[in-house]
PDB file of C-alpha atoms and ligand atoms in Angstrom:
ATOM      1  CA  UNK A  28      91.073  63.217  42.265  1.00  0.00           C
ATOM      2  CA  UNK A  29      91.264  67.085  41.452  1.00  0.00           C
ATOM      3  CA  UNK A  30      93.726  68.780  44.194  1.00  0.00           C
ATOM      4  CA  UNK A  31      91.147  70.840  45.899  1.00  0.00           C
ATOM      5  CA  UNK A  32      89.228  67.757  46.585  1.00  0.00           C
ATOM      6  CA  UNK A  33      88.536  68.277  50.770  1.00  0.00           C
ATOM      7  CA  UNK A  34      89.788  65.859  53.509  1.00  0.00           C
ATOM      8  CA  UNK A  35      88.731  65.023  56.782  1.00  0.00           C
ATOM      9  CA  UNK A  36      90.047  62.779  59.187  1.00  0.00           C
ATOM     10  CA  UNK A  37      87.101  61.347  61.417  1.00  0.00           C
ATOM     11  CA  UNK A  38      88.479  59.151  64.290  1.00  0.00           C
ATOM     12  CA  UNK A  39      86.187  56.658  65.258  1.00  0.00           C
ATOM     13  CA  UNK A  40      85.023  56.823  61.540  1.00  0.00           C
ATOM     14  CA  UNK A  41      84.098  53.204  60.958  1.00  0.00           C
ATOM     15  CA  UNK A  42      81.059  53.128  63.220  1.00  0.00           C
ATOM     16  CA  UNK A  43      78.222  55.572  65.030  1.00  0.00           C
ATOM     17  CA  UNK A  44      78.264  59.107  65.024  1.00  0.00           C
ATOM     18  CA  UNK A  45      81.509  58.977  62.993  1.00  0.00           C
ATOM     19  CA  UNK A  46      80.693  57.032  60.031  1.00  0.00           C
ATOM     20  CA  UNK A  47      77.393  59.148  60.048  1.00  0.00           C
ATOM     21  CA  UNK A  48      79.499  61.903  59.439  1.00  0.00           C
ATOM     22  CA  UNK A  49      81.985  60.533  56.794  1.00  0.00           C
ATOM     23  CA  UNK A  50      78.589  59.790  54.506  1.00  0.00           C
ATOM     24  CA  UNK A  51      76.937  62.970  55.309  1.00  0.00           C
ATOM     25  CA  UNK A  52      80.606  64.763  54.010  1.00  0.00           C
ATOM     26  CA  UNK A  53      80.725  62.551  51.217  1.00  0.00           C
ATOM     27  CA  UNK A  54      77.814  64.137  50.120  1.00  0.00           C
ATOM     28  CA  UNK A  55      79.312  67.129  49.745  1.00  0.00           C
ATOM     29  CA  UNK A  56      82.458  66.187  48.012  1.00  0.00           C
ATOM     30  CA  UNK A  57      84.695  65.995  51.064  1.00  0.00           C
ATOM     31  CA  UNK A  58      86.703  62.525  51.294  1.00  0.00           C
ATOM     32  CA  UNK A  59      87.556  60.787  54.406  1.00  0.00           C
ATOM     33  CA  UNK A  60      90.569  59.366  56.170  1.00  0.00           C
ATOM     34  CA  UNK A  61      88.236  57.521  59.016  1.00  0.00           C
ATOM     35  CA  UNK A  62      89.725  55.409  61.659  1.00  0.00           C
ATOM     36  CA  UNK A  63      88.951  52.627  63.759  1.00  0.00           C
ATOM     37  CA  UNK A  64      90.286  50.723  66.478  1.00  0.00           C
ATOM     38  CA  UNK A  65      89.349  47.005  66.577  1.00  0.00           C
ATOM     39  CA  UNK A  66      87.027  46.386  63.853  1.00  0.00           C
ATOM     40  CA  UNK A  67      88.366  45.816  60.392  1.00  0.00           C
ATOM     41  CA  UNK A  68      85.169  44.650  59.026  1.00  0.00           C
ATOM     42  CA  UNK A  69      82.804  47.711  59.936  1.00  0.00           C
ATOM     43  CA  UNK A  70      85.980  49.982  58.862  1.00  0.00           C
ATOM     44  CA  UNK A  71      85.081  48.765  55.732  1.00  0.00           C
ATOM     45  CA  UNK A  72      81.782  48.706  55.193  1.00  0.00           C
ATOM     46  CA  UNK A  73      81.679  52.345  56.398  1.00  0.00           C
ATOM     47  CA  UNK A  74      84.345  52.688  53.185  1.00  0.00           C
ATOM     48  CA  UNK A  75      82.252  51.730  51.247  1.00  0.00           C
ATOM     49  CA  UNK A  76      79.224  53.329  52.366  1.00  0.00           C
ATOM     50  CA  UNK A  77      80.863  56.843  51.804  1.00  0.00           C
ATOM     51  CA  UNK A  78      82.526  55.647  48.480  1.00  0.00           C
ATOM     52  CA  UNK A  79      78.856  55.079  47.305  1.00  0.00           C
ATOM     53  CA  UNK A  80      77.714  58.843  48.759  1.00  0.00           C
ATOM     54  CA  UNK A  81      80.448  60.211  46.202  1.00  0.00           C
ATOM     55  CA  UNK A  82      83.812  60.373  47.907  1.00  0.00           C
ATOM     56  CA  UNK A  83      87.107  58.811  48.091  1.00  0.00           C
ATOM     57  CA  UNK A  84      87.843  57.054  51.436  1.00  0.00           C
ATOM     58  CA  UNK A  85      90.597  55.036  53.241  1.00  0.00           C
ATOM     59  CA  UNK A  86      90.155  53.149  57.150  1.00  0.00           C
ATOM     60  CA  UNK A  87      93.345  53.356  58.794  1.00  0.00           C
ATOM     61  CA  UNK A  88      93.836  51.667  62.198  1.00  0.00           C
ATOM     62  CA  UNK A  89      94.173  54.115  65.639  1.00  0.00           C
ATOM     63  CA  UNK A  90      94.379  53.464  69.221  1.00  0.00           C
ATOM     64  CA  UNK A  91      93.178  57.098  70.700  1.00  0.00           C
ATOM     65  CA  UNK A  92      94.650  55.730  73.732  1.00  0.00           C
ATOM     66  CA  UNK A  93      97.792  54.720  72.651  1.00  0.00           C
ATOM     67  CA  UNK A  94      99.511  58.417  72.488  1.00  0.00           C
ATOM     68  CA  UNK A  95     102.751  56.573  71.682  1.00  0.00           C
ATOM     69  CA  UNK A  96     101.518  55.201  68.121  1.00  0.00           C
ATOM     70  CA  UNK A  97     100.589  58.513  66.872  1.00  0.00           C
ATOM     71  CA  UNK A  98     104.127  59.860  65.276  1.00  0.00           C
ATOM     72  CA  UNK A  99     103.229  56.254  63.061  1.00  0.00           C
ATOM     73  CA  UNK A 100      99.633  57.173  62.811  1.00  0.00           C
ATOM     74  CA  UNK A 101     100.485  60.251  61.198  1.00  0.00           C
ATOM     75  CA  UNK A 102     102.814  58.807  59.109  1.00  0.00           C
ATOM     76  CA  UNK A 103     100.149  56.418  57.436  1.00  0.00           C
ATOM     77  CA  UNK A 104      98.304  59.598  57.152  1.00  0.00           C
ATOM     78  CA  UNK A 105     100.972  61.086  55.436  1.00  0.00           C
ATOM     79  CA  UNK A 106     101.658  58.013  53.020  1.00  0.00           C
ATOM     80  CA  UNK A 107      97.381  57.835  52.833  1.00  0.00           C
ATOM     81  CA  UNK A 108      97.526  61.663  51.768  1.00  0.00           C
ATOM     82  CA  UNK A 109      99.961  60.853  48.887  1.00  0.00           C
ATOM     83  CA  UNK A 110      98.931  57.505  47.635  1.00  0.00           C
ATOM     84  CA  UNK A 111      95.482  57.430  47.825  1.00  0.00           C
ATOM     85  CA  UNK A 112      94.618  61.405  47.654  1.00  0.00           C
ATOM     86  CA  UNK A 113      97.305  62.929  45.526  1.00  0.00           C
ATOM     87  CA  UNK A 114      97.636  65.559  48.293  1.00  0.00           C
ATOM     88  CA  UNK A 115     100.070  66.904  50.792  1.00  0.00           C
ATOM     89  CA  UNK A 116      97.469  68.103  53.739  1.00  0.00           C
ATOM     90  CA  UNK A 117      94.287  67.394  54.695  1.00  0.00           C
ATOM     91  CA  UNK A 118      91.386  70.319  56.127  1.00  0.00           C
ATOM     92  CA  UNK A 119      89.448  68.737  58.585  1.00  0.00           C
ATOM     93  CA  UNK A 120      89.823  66.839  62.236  1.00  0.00           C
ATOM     94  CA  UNK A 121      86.914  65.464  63.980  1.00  0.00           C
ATOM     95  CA  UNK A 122      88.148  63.884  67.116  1.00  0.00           C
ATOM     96  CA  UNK A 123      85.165  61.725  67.684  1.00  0.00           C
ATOM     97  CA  UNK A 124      86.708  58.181  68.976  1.00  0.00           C
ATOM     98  CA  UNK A 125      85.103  56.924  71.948  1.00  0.00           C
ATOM     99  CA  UNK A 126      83.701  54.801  74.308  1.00  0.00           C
ATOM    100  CA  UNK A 127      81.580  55.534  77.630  1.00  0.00           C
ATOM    101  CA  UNK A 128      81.181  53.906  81.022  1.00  0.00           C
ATOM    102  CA  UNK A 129      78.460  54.209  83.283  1.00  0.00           C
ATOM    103  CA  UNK A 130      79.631  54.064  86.732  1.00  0.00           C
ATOM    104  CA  UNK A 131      78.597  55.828  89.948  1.00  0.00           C
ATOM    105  CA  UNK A 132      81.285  58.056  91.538  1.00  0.00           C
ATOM    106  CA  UNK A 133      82.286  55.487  93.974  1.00  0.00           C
ATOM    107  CA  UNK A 134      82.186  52.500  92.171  1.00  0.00           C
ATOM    108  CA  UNK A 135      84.678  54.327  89.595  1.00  0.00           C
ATOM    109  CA  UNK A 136      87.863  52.897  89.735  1.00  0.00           C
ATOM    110  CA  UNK A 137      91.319  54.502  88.847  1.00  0.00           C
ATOM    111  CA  UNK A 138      91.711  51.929  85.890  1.00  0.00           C
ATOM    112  CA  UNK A 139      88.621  53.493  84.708  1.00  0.00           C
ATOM    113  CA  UNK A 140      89.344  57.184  84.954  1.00  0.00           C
ATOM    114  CA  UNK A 141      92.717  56.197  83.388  1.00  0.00           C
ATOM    115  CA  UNK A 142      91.300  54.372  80.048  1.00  0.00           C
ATOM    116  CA  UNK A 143      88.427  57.210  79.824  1.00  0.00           C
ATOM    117  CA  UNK A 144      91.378  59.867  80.303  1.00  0.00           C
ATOM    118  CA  UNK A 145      93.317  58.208  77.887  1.00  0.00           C
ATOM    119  CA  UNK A 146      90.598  58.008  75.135  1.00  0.00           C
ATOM    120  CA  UNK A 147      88.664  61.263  75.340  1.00  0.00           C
ATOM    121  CA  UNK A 148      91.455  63.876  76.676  1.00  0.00           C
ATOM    122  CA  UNK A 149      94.878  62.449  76.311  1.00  0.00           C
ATOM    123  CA  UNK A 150      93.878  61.380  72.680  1.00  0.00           C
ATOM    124  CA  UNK A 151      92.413  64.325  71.374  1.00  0.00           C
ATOM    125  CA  UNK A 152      95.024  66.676  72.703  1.00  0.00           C
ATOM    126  CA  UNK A 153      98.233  65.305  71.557  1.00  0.00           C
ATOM    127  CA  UNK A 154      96.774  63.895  68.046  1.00  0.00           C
ATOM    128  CA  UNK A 155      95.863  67.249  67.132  1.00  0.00           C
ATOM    129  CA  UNK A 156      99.271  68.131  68.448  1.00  0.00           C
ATOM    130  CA  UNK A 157     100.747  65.396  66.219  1.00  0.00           C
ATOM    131  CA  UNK A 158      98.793  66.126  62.947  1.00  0.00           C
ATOM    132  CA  UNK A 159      98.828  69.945  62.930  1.00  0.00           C
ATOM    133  CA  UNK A 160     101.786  69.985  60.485  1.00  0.00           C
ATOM    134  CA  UNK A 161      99.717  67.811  57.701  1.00  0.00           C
ATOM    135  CA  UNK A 162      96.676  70.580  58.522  1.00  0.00           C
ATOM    136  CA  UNK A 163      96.201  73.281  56.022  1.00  0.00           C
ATOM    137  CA  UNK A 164      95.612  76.725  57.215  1.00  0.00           C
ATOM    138  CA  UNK A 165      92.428  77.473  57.326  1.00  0.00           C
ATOM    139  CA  UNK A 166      91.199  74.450  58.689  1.00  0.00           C
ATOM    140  CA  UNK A 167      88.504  73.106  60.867  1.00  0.00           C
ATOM    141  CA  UNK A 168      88.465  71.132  63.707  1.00  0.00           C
ATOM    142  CA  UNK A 169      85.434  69.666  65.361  1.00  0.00           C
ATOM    143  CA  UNK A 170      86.307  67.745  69.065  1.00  0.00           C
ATOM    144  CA  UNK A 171      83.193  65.672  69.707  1.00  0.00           C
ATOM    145  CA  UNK A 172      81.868  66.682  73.764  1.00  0.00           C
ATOM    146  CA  UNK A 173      78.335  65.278  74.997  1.00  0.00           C
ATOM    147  CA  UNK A 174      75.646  67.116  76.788  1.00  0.00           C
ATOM    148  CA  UNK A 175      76.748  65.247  80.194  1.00  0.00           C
ATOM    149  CA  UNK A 176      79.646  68.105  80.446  1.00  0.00           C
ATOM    150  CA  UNK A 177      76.778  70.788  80.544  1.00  0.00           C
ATOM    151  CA  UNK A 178      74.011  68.851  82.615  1.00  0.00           C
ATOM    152  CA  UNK A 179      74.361  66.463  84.829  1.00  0.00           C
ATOM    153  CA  UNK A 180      73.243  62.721  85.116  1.00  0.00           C
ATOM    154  CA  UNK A 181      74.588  60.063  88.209  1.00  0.00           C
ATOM    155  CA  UNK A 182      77.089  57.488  86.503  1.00  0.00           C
ATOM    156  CA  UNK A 183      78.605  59.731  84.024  1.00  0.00           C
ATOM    157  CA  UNK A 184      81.438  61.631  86.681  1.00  0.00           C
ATOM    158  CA  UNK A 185      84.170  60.227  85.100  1.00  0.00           C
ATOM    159  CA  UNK A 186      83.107  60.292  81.749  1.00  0.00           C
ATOM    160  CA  UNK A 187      81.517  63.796  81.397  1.00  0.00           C
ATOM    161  CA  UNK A 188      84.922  64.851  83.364  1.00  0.00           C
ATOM    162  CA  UNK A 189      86.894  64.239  80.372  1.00  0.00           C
ATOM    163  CA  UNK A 190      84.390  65.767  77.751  1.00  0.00           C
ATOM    164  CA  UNK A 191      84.404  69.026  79.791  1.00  0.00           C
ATOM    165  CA  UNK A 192      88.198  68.973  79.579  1.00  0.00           C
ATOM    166  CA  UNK A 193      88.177  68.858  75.930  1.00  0.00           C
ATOM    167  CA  UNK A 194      85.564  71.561  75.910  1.00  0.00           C
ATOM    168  CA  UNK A 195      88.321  73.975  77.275  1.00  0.00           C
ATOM    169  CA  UNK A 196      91.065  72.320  75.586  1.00  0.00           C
ATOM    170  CA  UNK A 197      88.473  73.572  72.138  1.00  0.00           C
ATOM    171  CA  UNK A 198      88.574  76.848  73.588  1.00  0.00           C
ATOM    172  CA  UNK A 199      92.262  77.363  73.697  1.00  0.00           C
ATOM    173  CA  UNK A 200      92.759  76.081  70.303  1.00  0.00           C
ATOM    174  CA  UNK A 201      90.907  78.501  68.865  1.00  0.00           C
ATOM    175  CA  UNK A 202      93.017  81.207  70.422  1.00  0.00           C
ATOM    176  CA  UNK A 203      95.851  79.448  69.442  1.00  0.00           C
ATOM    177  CA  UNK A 204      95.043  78.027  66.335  1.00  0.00           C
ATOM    178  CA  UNK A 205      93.541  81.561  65.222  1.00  0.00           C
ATOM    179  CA  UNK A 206      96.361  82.760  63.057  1.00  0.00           C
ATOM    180  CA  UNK A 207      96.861  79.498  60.983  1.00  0.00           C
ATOM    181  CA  UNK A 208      92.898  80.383  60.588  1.00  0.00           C
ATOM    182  CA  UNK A 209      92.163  76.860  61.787  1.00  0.00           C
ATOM    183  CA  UNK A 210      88.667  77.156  63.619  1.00  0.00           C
ATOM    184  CA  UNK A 211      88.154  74.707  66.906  1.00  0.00           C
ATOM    185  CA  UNK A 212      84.540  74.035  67.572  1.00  0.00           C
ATOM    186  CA  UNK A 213      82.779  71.453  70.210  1.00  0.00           C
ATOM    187  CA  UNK A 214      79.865  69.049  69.428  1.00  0.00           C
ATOM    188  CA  UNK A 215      78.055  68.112  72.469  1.00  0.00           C
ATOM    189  CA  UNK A 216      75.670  65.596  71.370  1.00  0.00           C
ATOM    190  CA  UNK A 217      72.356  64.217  73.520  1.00  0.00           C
ATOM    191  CA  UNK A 218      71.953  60.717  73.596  1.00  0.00           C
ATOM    192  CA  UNK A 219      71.805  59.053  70.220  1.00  0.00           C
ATOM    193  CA  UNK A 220      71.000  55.700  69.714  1.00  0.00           C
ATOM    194  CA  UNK A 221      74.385  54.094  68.203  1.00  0.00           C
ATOM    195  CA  UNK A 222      76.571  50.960  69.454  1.00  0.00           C
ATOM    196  CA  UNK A 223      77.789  53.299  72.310  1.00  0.00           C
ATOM    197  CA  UNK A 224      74.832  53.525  74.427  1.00  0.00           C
ATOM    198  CA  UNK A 225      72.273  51.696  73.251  1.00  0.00           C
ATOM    199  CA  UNK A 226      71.031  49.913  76.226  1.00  0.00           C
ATOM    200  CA  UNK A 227      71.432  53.508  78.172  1.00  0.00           C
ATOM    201  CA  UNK A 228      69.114  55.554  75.806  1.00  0.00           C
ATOM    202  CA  UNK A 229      65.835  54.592  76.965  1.00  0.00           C
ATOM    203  CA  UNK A 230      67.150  55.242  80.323  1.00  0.00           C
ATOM    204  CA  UNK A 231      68.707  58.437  79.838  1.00  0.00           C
ATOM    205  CA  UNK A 232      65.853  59.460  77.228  1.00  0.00           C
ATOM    206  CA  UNK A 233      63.544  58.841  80.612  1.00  0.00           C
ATOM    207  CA  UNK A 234      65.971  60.894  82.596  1.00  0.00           C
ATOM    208  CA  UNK A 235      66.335  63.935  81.010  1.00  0.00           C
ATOM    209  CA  UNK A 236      63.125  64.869  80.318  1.00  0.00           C
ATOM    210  CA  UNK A 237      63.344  67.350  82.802  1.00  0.00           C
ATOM    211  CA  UNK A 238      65.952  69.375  80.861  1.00  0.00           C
ATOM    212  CA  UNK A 239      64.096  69.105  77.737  1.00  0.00           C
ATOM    213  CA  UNK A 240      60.705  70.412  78.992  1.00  0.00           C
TER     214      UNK A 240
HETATM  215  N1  NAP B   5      75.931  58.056  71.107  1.00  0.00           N
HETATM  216  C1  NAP B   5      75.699  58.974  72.027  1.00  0.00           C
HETATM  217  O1  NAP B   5      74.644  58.980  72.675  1.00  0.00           O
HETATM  218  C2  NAP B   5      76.709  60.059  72.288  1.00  0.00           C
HETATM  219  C3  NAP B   5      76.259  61.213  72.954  1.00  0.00           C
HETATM  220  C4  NAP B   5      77.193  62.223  73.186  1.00  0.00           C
HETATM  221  C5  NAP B   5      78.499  62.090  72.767  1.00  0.00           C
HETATM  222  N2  NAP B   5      78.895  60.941  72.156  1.00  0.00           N
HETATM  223  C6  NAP B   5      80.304  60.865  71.740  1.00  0.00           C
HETATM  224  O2  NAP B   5      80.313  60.676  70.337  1.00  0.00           O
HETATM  225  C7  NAP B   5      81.489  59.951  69.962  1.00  0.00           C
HETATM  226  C8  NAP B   5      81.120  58.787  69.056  1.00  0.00           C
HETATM  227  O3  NAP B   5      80.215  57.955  69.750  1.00  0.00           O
HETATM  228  P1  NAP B   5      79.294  56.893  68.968  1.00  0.00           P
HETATM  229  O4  NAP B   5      77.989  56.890  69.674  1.00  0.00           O
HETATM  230  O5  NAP B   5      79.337  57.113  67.508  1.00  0.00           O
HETATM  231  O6  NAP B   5      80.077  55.536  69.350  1.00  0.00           O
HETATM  232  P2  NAP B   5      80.102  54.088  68.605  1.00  0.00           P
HETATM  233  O7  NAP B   5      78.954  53.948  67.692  1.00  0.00           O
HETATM  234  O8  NAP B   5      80.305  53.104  69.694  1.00  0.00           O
HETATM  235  O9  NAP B   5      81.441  54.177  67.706  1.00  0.00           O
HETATM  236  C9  NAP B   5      82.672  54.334  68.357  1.00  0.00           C
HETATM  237  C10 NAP B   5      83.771  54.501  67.345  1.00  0.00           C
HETATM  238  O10 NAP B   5      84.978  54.854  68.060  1.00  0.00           O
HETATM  239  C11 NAP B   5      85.972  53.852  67.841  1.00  0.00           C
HETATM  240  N3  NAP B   5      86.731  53.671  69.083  1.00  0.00           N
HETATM  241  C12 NAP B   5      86.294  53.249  70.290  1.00  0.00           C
HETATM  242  N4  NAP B   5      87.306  53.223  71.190  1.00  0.00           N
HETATM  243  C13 NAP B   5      88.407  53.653  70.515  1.00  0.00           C
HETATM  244  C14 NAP B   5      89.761  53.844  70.859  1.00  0.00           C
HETATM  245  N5  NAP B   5      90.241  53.561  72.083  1.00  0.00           N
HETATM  246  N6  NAP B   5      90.608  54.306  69.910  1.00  0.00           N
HETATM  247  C15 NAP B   5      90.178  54.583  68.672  1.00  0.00           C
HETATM  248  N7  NAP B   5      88.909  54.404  68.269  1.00  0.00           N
HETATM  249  C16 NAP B   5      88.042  53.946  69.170  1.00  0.00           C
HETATM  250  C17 NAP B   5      85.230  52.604  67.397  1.00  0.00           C
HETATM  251  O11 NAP B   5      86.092  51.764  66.633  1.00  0.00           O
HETATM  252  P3  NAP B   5      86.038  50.118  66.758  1.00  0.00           P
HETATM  253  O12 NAP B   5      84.631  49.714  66.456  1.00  0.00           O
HETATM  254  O13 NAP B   5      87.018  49.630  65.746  1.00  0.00           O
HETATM  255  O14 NAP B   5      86.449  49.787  68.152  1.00  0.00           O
HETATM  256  C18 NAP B   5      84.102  53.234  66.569  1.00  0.00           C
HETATM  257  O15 NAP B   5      84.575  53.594  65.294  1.00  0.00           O
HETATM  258  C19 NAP B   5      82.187  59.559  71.274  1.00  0.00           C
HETATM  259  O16 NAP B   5      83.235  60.469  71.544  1.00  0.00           O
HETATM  260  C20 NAP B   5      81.097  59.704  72.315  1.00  0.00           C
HETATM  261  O17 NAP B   5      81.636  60.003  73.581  1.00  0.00           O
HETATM  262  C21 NAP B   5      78.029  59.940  71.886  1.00  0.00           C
END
């Protein structure tokens, strides 16, 4: 693999939005370091998937809840860069692991708020804090958001709170990512119809037709 072959590192790679994403780069040349957290199976099917789009891939296992485990994350990312890329750095992040919950404001326990904290802001903060060194300058770094932190739907408080959180936490890497040259951008999907929310689209699609008018 020639040395300015491109990397990204898509957590939540091995299913959804994620996996989309890895094939759609794989297109273009870029290879993929894509995670996943309990499925081994779908990890490697989505390998495979964007090995037969035309890049290099690897599935390595991540918690985005676990902050502890990410000094050993990035260490298989480090021994991934080497072994299976030939490189020292990789270019891109896309924090996109995730899972939702649908629960009204007072059903919504502290357990929840805790596990969705722990996934969508705790994650994404200090894993980009934890793999900046293996980023080149010049890098990109895409933190996936949803449309709930800009509109608002009942049963998505807790969930939309943490997506608006790393909507500022985007904004502050860019200032402070700036001179590296790493750009920090947000994605804030609608509702797409993968594993995540299945059941909910039809609902939400009904919803937010309001907005979309
Ligand atoms: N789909 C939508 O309508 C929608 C809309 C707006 C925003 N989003 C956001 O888009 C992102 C991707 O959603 P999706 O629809 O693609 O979901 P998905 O199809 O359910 O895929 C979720 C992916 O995240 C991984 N994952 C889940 N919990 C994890 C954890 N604790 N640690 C590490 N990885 C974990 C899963 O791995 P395993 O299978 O191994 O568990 C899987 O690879 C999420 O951040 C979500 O909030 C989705």
């Amino acid at each position: 693999m020639s040395n300015d072959t491109k990397i990204a590192i898509i957590t939540g790679g091995s299913r959804g939005l994620g996996r989309n994403a890895a094939v759609h780069l794989a297109r273009r040349g870029v290879a993929s370091i894509l995670t996943y957290n309990t499925n081994r199976a779908e990890a490697d099917a989505a390998v495979a998937e964007v090995e037969a789009a035309g890049a290099k891939a690897v599935a390595l296992q991540l918690d985005v809840g676990e902050a502890a485990s990410f000094s050993d994350f990035a260490g298989a990312v480090e021994a991934s860069l080497k072994g299976t890329f030939g490189q020292e750095r990789f270019d891109f992040l896309v924090n996109n692991a995730g899972m939702g919950l649908h629960a009204a404001f007072t059903d919504t326990t502290v357990a929840d708020f805790d596990r969705l904290m722990n996934v969508h802001l705790k994650g994404p903060f200090f894993l980009t804090q934890r793999l900046l060194p293996l980023m080149k300058d010049g890098g990109r770094i895409l933190n996936v958001s949803t449309g709930l932190a800009r509109f608002s739907l009942p049963g998505y408080a807790a969930y939309a709170t943490m997506k608006g959180g790393v909507e500022v936490l985007t904004r502050y890497l860019a200032k402070e990512l700036g001179p590296r040259g790493i750009t920090v951008n947000t994605l804030a999907p609608g509702a797409i119809e993968t594993d995540f929310g299945a059941a909910r689209c039809a609902t939400t699609r009904r919803s937010t037709r309001w907005w979309r008018r």
